Coordinates of C-alpha atoms and ligand atoms in Angstrom, one line a residue:
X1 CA -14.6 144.5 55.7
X2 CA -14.6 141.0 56.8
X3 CA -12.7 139.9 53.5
X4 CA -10.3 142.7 53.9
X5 CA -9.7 141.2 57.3
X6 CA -8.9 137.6 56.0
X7 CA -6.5 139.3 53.9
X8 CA -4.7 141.3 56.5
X9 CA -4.6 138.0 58.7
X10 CA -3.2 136.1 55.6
X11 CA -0.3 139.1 54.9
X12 CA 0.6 138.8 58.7
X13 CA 1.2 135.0 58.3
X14 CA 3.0 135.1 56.0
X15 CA 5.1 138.1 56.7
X16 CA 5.2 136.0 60.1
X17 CA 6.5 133.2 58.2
X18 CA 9.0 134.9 55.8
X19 CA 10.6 136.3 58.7
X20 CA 11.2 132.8 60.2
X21 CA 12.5 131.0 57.2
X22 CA 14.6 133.9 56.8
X23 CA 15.8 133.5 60.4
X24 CA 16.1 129.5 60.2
X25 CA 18.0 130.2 56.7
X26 CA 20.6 132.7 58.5
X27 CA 21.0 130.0 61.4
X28 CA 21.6 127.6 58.9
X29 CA 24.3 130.0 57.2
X30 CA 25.8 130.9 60.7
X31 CA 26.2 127.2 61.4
X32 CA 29.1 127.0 58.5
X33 CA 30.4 130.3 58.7
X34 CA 33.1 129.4 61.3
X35 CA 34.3 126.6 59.5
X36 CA 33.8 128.3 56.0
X37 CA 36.1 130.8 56.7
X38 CA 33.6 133.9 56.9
X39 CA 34.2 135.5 60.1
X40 CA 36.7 137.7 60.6
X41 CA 37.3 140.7 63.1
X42 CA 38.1 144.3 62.2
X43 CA 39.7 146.4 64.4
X44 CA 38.8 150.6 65.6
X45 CA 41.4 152.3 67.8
X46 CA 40.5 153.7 70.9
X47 CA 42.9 157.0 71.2
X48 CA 43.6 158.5 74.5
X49 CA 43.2 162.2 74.6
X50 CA 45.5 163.4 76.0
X51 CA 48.6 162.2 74.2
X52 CA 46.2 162.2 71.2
X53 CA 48.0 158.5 70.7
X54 CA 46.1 155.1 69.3
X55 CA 46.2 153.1 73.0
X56 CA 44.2 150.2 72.3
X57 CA 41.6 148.9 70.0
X58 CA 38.0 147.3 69.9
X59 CA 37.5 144.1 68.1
X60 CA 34.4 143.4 66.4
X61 CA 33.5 140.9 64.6
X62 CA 32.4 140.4 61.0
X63 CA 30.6 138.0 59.3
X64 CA 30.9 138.0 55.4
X65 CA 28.6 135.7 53.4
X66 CA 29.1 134.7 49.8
X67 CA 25.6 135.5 49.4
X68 CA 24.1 137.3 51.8
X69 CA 27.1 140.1 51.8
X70 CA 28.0 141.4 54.8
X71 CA 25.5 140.4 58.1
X72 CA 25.6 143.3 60.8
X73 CA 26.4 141.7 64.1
X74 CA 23.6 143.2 65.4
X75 CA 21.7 140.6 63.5
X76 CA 23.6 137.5 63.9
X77 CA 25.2 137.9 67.3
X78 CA 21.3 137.6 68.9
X79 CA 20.7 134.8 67.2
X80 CA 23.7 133.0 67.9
X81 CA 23.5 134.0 71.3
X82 CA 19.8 132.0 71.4
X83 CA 21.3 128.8 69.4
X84 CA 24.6 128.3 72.0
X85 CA 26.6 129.6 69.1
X86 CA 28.5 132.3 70.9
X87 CA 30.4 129.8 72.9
X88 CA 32.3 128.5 69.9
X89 CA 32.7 131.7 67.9
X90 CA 33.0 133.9 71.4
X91 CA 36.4 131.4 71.7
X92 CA 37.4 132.2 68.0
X93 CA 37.2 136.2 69.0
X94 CA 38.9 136.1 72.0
X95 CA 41.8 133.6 70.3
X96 CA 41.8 136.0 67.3
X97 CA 42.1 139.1 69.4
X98 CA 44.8 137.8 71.6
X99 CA 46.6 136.3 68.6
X100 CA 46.5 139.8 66.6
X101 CA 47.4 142.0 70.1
X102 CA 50.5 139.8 70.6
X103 CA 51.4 140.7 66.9
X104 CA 50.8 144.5 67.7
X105 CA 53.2 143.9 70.8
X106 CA 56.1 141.8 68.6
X107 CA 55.9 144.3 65.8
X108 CA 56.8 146.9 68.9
X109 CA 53.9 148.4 69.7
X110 CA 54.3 148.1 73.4
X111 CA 51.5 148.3 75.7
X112 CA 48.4 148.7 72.9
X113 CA 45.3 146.9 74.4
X114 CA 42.5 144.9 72.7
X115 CA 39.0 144.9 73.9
X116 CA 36.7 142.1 73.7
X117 CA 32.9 142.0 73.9
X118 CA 31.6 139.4 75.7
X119 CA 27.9 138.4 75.7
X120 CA 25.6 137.0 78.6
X121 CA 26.1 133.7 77.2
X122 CA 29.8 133.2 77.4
X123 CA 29.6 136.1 80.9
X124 CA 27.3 133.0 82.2
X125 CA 29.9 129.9 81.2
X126 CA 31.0 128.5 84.0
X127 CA 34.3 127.4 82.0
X128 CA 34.6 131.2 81.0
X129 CA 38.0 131.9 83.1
X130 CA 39.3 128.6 82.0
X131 CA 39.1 129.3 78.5
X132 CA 40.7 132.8 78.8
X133 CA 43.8 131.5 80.9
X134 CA 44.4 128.9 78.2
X135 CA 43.8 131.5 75.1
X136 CA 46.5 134.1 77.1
X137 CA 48.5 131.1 77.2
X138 CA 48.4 129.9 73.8
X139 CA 48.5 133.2 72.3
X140 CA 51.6 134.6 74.7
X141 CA 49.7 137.6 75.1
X142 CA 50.4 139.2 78.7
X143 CA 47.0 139.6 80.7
X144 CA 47.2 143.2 81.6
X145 CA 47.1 143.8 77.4
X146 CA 43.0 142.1 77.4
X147 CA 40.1 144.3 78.4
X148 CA 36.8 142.7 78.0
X149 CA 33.8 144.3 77.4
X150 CA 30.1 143.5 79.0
X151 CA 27.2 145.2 79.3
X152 CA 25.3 146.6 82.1
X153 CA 22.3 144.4 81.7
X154 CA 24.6 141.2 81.7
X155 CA 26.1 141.7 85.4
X156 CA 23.0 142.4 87.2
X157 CA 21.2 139.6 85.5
X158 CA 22.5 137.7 88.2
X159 CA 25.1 139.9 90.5
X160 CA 26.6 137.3 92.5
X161 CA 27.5 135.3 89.9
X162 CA 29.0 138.4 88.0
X163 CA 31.2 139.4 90.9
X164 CA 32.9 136.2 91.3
X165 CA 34.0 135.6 87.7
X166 CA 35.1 139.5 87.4
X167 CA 37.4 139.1 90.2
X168 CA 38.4 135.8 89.0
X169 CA 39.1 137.5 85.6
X170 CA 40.6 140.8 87.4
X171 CA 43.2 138.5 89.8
X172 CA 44.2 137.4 86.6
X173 CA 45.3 140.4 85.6
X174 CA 42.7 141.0 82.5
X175 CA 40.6 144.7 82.7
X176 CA 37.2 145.3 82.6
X177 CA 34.7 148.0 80.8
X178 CA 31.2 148.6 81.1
X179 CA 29.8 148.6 77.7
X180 CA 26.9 151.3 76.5
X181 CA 26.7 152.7 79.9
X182 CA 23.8 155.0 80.4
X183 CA 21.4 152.5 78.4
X184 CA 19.2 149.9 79.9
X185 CA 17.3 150.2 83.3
X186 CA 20.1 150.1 85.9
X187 CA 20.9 151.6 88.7
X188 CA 23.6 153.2 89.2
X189 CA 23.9 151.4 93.4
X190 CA 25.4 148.7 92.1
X191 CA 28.6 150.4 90.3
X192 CA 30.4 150.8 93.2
X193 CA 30.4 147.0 94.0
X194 CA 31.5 146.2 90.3
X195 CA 35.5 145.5 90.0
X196 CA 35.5 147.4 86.9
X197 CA 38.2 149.2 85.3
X198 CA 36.7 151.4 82.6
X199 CA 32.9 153.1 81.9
X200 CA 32.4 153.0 78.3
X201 CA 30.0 156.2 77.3
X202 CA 27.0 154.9 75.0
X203 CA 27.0 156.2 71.5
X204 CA 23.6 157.4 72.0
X205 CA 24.8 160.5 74.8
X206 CA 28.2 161.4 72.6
X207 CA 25.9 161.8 69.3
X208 CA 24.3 164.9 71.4
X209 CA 26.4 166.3 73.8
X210 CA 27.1 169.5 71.6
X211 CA 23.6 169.8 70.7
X212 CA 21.4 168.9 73.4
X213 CA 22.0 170.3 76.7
X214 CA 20.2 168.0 78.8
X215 CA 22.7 165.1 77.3
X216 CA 25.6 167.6 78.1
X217 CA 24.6 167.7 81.4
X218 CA 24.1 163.7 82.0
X219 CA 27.4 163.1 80.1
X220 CA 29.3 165.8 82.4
X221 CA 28.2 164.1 85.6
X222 CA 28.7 160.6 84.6
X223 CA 32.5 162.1 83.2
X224 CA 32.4 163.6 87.0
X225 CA 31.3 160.5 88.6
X226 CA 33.7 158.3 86.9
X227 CA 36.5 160.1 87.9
X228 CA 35.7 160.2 91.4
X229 CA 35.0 156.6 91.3
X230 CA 38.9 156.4 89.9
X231 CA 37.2 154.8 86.6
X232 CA 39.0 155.3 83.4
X233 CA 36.6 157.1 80.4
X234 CA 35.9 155.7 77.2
X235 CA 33.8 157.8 74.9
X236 CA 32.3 155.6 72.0
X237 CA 30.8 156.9 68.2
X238 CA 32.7 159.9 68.3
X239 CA 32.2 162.0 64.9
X240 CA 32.4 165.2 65.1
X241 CA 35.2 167.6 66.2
X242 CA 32.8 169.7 68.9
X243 CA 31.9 166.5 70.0
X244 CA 35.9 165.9 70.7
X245 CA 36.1 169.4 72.1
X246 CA 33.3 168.5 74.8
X247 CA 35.0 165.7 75.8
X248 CA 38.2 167.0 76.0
X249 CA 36.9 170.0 78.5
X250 CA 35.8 167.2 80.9
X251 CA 38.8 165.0 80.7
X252 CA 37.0 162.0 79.2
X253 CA 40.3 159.6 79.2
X254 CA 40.2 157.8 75.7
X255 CA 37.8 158.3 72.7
X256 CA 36.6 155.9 69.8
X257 CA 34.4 156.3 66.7
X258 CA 34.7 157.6 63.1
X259 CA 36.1 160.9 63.7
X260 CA 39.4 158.6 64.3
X261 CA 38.6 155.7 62.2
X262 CA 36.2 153.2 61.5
X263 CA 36.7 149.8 62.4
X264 CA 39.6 148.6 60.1
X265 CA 40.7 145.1 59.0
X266 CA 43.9 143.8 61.3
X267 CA 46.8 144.8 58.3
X268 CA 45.1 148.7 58.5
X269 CA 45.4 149.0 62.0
X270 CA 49.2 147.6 62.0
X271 CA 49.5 150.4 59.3
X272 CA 47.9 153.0 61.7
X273 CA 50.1 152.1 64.3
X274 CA 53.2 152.8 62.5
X275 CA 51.5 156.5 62.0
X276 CA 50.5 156.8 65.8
X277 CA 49.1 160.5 66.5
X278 CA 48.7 161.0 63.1
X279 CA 45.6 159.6 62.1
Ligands
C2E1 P1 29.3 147.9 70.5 O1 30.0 146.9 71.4 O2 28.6 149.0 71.2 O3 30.3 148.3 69.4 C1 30.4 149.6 68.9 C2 29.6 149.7 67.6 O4 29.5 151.1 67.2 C3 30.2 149.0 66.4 O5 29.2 148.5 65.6 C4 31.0 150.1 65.7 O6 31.3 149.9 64.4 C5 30.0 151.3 65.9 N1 30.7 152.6 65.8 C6 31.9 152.9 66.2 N2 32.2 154.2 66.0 C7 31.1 154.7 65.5 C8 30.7 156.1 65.1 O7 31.5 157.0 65.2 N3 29.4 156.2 64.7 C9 28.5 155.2 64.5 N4 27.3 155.5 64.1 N5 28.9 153.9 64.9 C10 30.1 153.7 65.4 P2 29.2 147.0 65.0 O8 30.6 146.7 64.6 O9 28.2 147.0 63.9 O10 28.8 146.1 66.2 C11 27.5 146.2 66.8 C12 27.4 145.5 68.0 O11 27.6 144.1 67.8 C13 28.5 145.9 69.0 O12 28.1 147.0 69.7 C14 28.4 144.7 70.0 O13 27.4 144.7 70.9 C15 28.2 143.5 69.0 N6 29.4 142.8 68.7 C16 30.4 143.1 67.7 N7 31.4 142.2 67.7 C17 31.1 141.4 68.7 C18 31.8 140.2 69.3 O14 32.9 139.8 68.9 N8 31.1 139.6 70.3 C19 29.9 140.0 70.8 N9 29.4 139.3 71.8 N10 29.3 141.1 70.4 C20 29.9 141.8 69.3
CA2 CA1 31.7 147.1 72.8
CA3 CA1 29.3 149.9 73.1
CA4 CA1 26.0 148.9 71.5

């Protein structure tokens, strides 16, 4: 028994250690893929439901390594968050974004929006508002077409600080959504004090509204309370059709997820636009 535990020690160490070389090698890889040319953004449409038109889109970004393939954001996004990264390839999103929306808006597709998440590191920069101003400048993209996406966890990490730079970005002109709402430990006290424009509706309640009843009933009174709070509805990872029907009962204002379309590269979506309504 006492060998067998040597050996599982040893296997943990060096599982241990795998995983960090792998991590350090995917740091190292993330380091060159802004200049190398590997990150790019695709783009899903949010459609509003009632005009069943394409209103805006999400961008998210994508990193595609010679190598590796295609990283998920979900595992390089935390790392470059813990590096500093962010704040250099955060810019190169939001520039990107602005840069394709203004194309969307010249190619006259008036009014489509783009939304941008934003992590806790950039949320926290205190040159954060400086940047945007300058990218909206640059870019000639009017304020009122950028929505930027944070999540609940983010603001309340330090509330003060949140408020001020959402009003500063909100005087400006730029909107604001709650991303994943109904995940995390908040409470829901604090949404009243939050300049926000739109709720967006976790994936993980719109996968089960039309099969579980108790996340019918939770998605129904946040639906409720968002409209008496005179916040606009996204509903996010839509798939299915009943899941559409749900929605539309209870007014939810704009929906995104595959039902509609995946997240498509920038020429796709300029396509899509030219086929509004019919996608
Ligand atoms: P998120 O902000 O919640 O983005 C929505 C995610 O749901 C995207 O995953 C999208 O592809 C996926 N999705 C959309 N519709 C459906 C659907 O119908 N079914 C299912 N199963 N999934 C759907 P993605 O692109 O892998 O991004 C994962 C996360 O990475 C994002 O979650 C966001 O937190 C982060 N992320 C992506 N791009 C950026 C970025 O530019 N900056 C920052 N800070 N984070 C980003
Ligand atoms: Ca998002
Ligand atoms: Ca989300
Ligand atoms: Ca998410």
């Amino acid at each position: 028994a006492k060998g067998m535990g040597g050996n599982h020690a040893q296997f943990y160490t060096e599982a241990l250690n795998e995983r960090t070389v792998e991590r350090l090698n995917l740091e190292k890889a993330l380091r060159l893929a802004l200049v190398n040319g590997e990150l790019s953004l695709q783009f899903q449409p949010q459609v509003e439901m009632a005009s069943s038109r394409i209103v805006g889109a999400e961008a998210l970004l994508r990193w595609q390594h010679p190598e590796l393939g295609m990283v998920p954001p979900d595992r390089f996004i935390p790392i470059a968050e813990e590096t500093g990264m962010i704040g250099e390839i955060g810019q190169w999103v939001l520039r990107q974004a602005c840069a394709c929306a203004r194309q969307w808006r010249d190619a006259g597709y008036v009014g489509i929006r783009v939304s941008v998440n934003l992590s806790g590191y950039q949320f926290r920069d205190v040159d954060l508002v400086e940047q945007i101003a300058e990218i909206l400048h640059e870019t000639g993209l009017p304020s009122a077409l950028l929505d930027l996406e944070i999540t609940e966890s983010v603001v309340i990490d330090d509330l003060p600080a949140a408020l001020r730079t959402m009003w500063r970005l909100k005087l400006m002109g730029i909107t604001l959504s709650l991303d994943d709402f109904g995940t995390g430990y908040s409470s829901l006290s604090y949404l009243r004090q939050l300049p926000i424009d739109t709720l967006k509706i976790d994936r993980s309640f719109i996968g089960h509204v039309a099969s579980d009843t108790r996340v019918a009933a939770i998605t129904t009174a946040i639906l409720t309370m968002a409209r008496d709070l005179g916040l606009a509805t996204v509903a996010e990872g839509v798939e299915l059709a009943t899941q559409i029907e749900f929605l539309q009962q209870r007014h939810c204002d704009l929906v995104q997820g595959y039902y509609f379309s995946r997240p498509i590269a920038h020429a796709l979506f300029m396509q899509r636009l030219a086929t509004e309504g019919q996608i």
